[in-house]
mmCIF file of C-alpha atoms and ligand atoms in Angstrom:
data_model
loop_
_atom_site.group_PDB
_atom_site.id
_atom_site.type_symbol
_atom_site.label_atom_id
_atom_site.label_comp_id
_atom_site.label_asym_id
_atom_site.label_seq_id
_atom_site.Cartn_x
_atom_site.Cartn_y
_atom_site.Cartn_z
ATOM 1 C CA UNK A 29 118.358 96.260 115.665
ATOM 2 C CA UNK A 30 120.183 99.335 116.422
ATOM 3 C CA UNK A 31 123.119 100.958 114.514
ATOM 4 C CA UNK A 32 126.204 102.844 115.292
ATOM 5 C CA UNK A 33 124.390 106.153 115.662
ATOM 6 C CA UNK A 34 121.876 104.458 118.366
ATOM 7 C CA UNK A 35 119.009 104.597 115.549
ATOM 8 C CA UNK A 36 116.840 101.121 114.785
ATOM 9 C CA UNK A 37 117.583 100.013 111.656
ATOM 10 C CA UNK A 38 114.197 99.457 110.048
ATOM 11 C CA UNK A 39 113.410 96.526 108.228
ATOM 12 C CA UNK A 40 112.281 97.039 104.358
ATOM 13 C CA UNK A 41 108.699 95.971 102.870
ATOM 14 C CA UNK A 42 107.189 96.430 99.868
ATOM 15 C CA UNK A 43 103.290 97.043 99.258
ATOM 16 C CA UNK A 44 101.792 95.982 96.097
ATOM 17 C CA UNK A 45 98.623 97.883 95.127
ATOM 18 C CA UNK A 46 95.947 98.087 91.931
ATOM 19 C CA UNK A 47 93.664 100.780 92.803
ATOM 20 C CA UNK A 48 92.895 103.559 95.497
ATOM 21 C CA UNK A 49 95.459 102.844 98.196
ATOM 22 C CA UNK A 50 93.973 104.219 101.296
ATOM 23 C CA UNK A 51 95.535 100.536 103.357
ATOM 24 C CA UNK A 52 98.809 101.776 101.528
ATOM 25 C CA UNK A 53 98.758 105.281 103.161
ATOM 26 C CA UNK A 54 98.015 104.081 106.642
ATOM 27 C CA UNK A 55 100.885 101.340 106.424
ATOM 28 C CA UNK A 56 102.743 104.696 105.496
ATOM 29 C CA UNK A 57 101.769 106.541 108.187
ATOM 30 C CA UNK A 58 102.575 104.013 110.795
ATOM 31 C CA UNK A 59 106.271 103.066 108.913
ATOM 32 C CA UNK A 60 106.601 107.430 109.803
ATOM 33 C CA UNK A 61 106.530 106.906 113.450
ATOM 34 C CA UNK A 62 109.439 106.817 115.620
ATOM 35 C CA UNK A 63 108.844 103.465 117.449
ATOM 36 C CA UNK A 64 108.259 101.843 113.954
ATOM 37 C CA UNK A 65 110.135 98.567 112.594
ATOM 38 C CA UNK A 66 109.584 98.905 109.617
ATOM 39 C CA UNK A 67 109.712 101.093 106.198
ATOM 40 C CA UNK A 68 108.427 100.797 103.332
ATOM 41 C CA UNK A 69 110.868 101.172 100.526
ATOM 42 C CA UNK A 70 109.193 99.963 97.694
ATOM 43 C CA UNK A 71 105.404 100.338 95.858
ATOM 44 C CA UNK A 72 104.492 98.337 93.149
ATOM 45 C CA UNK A 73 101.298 98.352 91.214
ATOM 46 C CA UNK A 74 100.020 96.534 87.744
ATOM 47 C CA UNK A 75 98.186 99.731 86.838
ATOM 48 C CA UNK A 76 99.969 102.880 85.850
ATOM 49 C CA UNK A 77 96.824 104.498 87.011
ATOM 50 C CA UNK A 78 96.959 103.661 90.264
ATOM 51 C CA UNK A 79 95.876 106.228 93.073
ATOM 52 C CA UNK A 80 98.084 104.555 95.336
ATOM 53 C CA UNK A 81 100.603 105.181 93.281
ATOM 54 C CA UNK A 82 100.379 109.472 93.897
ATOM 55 C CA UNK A 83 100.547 108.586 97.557
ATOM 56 C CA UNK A 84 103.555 106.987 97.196
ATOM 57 C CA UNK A 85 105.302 109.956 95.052
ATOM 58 C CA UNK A 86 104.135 112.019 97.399
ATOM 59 C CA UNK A 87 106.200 110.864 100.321
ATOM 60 C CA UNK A 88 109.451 109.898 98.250
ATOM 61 C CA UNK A 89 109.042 106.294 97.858
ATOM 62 C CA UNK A 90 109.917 104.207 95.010
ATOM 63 C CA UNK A 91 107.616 102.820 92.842
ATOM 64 C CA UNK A 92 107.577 100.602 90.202
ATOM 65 C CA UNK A 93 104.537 99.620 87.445
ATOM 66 C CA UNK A 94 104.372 96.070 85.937
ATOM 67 C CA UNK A 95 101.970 93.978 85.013
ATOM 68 C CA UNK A 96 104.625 90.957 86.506
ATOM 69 C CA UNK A 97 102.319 87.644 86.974
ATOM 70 C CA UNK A 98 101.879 87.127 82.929
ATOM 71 C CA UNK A 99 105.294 86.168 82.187
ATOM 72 C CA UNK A 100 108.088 84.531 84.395
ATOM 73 C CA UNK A 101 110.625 86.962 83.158
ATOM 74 C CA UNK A 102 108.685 89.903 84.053
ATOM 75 C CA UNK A 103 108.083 88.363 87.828
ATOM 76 C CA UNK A 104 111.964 87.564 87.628
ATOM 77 C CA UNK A 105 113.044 90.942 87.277
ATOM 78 C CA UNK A 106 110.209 92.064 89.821
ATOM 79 C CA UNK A 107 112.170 89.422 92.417
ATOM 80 C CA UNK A 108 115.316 91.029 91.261
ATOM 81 C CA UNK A 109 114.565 94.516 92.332
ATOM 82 C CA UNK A 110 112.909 93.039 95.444
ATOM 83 C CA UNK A 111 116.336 91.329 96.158
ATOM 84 C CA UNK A 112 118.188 94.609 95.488
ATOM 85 C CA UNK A 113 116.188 96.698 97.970
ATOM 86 C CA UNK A 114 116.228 94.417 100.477
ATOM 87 C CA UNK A 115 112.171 93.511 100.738
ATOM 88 C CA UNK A 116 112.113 91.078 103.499
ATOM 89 C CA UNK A 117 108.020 90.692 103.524
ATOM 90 C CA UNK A 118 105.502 92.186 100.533
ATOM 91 C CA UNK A 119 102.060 93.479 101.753
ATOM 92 C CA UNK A 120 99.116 93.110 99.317
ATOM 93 C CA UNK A 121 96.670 95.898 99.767
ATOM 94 C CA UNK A 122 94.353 95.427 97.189
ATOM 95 C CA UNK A 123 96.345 94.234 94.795
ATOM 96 C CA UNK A 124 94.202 92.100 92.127
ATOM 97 C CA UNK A 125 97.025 89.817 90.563
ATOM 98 C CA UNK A 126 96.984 86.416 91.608
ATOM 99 C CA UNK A 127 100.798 85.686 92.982
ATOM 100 C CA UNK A 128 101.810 82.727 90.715
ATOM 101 C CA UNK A 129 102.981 80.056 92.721
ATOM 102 C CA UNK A 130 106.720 79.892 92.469
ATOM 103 C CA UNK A 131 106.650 83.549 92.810
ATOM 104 C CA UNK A 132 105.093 82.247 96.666
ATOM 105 C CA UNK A 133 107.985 80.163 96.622
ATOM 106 C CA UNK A 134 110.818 82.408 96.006
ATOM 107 C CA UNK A 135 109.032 84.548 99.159
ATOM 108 C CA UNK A 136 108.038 81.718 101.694
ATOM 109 C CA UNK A 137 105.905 82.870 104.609
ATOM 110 C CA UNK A 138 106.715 86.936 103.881
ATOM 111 C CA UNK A 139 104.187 87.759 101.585
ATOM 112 C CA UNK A 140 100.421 88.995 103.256
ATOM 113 C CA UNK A 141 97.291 90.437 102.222
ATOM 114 C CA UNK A 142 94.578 91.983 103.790
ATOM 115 C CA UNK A 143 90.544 90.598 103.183
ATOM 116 C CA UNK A 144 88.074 92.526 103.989
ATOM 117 C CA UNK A 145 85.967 89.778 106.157
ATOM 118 C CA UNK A 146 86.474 87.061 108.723
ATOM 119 C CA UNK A 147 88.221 84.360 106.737
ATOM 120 C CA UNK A 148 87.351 81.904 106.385
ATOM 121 C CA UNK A 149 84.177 83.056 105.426
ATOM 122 C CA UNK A 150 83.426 85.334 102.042
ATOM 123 C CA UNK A 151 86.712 84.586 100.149
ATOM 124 C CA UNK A 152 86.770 86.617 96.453
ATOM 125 C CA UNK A 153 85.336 89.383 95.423
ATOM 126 C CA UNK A 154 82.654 91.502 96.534
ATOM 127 C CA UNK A 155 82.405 90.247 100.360
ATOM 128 C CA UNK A 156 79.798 92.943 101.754
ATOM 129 C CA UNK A 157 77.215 92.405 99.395
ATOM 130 C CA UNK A 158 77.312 88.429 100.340
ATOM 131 C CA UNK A 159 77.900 89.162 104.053
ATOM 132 C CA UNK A 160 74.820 91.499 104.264
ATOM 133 C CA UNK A 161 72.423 88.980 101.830
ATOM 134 C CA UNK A 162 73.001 86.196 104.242
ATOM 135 C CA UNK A 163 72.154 88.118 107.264
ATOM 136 C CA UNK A 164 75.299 87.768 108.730
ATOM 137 C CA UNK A 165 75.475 89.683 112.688
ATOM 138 C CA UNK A 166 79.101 90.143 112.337
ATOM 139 C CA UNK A 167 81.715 90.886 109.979
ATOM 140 C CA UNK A 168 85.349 92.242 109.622
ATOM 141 C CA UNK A 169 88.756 91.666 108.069
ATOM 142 C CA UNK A 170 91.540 89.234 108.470
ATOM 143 C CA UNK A 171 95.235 89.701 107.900
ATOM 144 C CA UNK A 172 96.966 86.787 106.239
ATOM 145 C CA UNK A 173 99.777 84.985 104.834
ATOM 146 C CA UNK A 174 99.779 83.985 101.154
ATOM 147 C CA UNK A 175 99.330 80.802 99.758
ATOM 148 C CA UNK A 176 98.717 79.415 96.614
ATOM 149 C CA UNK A 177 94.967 79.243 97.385
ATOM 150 C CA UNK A 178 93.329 82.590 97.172
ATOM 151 C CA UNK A 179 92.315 83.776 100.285
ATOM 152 C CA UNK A 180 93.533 80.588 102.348
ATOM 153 C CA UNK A 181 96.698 80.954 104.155
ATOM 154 C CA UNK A 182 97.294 81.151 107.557
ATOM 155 C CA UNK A 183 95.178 83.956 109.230
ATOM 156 C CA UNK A 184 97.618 86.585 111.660
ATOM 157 C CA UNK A 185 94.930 88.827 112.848
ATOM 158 C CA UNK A 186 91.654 89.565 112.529
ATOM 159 C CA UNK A 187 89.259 92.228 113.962
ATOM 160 C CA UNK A 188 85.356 92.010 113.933
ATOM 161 C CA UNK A 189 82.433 95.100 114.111
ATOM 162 C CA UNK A 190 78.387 94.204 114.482
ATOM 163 C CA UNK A 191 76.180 94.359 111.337
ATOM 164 C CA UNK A 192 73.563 96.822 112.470
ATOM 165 C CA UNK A 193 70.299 96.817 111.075
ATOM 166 C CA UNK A 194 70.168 99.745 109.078
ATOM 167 C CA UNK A 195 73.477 98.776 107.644
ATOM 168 C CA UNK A 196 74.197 98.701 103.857
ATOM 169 C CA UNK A 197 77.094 97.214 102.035
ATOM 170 C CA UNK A 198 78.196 100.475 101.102
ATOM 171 C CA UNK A 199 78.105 101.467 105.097
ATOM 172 C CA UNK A 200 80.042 98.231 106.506
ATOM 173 C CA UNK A 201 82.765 98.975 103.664
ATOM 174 C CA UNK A 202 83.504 101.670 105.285
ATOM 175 C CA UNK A 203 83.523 100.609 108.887
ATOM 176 C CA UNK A 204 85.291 97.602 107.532
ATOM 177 C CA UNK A 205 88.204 99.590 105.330
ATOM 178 C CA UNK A 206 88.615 101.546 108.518
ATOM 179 C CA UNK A 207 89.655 98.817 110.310
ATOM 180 C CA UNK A 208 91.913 97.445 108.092
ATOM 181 C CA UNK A 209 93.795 100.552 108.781
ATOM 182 C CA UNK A 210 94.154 99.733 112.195
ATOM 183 C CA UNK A 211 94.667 95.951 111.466
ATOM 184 C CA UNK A 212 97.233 96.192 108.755
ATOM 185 C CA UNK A 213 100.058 98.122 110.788
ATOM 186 C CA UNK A 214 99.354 95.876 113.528
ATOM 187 C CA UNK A 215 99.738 92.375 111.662
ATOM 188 C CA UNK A 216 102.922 93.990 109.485
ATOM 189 C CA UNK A 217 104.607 94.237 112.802
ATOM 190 C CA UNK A 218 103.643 90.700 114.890
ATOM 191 C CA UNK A 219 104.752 89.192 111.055
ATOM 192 C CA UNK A 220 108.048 90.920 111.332
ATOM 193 C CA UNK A 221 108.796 90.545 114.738
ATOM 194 C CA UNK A 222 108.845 86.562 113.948
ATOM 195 C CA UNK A 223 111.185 86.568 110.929
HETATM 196 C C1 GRF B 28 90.535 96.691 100.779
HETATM 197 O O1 GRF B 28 89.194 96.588 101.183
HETATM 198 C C2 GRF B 28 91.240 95.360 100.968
HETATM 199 O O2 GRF B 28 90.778 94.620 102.043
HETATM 200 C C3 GRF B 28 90.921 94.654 99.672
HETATM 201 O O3 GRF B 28 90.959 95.665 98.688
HETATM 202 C C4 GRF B 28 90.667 96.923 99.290
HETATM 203 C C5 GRF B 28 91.807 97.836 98.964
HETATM 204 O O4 GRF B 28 91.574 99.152 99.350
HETATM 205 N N1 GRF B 28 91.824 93.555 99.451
HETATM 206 P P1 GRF B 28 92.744 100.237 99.309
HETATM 207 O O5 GRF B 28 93.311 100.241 97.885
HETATM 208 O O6 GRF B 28 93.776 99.860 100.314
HETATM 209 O O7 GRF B 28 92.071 101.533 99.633
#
């Protein structure tokens, strides 16, 4: 939508992160340019020591550290400050938290996160190592929605590479984590242009 000064009016999001936040910076970089629908007003983490966190300090967004899913007034007040910045969709980018359930609920269909493998194969934790041990010829990452199963909600994009032979898990991380960069800021905008 544009405003009264002929400018789009972005739409807000929110990225939840726990570690180094290199999906955060891209989805940064991409909010930057001109033709972009979105911004991203809003970083939260559940670890003060987040690296993530630095990138967002460094280009003037908010941030905010809680350790939300243990209590229900903790993810309350997280769905308050949502609510007063205007978050209309929260991108996980390695965040490690599992979203409790009515949390989901309060956000229907606008939270995603980004795996890095071709759901619905190698849900959890440590994908590449599995991926590479079974001899797989392919892998990748999917975007998806959130759902009270981990890993299982409905997939929005995915992109795939070839497992070459003298491939490691350390190598197809990072083929893989650079195509989540692509895929993220891709997904973030097909989600948003269906609200
Ligand atoms: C990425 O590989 C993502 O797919 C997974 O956690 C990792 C986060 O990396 N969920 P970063 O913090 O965005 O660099």
């Amino acid at each position: 939508m544009v405003n009264l000064n002929g400018k789009l009016n972005k739409i807000n999001i929110a990225v939840f992160i726990s570690g180094r936040g290199s999906n955060l910076k891209s989805i940064i970089k991409h909010s930057l340019k001109k033709t972009s629908i979105y911004n991203v007003k809003l970083v939260l983490s559940d670890k003060r020591k987040a690296k993530g966190l630095g990138i967002a300090k460094k280009k003037d967004i908010k941030s905010y550290v809680t350790n939300f899913t243990n209590s229900r007034k903790l993810s309350n007040r997280v769905l308050l400050k949502l609510k007063k910045n205007n978050i209309k969709l929260i991108c996980l980018a390695g965040f490690m938290k599992i979203i409790p359930e009515y949390f989901i609920r309060a956000y229907d269909g606008k939270i995603i996160n980004i795996h890095p493998s071709l759901l619905p194969k190698y849900k959890g934790l440590n994908t590449h190592k599995r991926v590479m041990l079974n001899k797989e010829k392919f892998t990748g990452c999917t975007v998806h929605y959130v759902s009270k199963q981990l890993d299982s909600g409905e997939i929005i994009l995915q992109k795939k590479i070839i497992i070459r032979k003298d491939d490691t898990p350390k190598s197809i991380e990072k083929k893989v984590l650079k195509l989540e960069h692509k895929l993220y800021p891709i997904s973030i905008k097909k989600v948003l242009a269906n609200l």
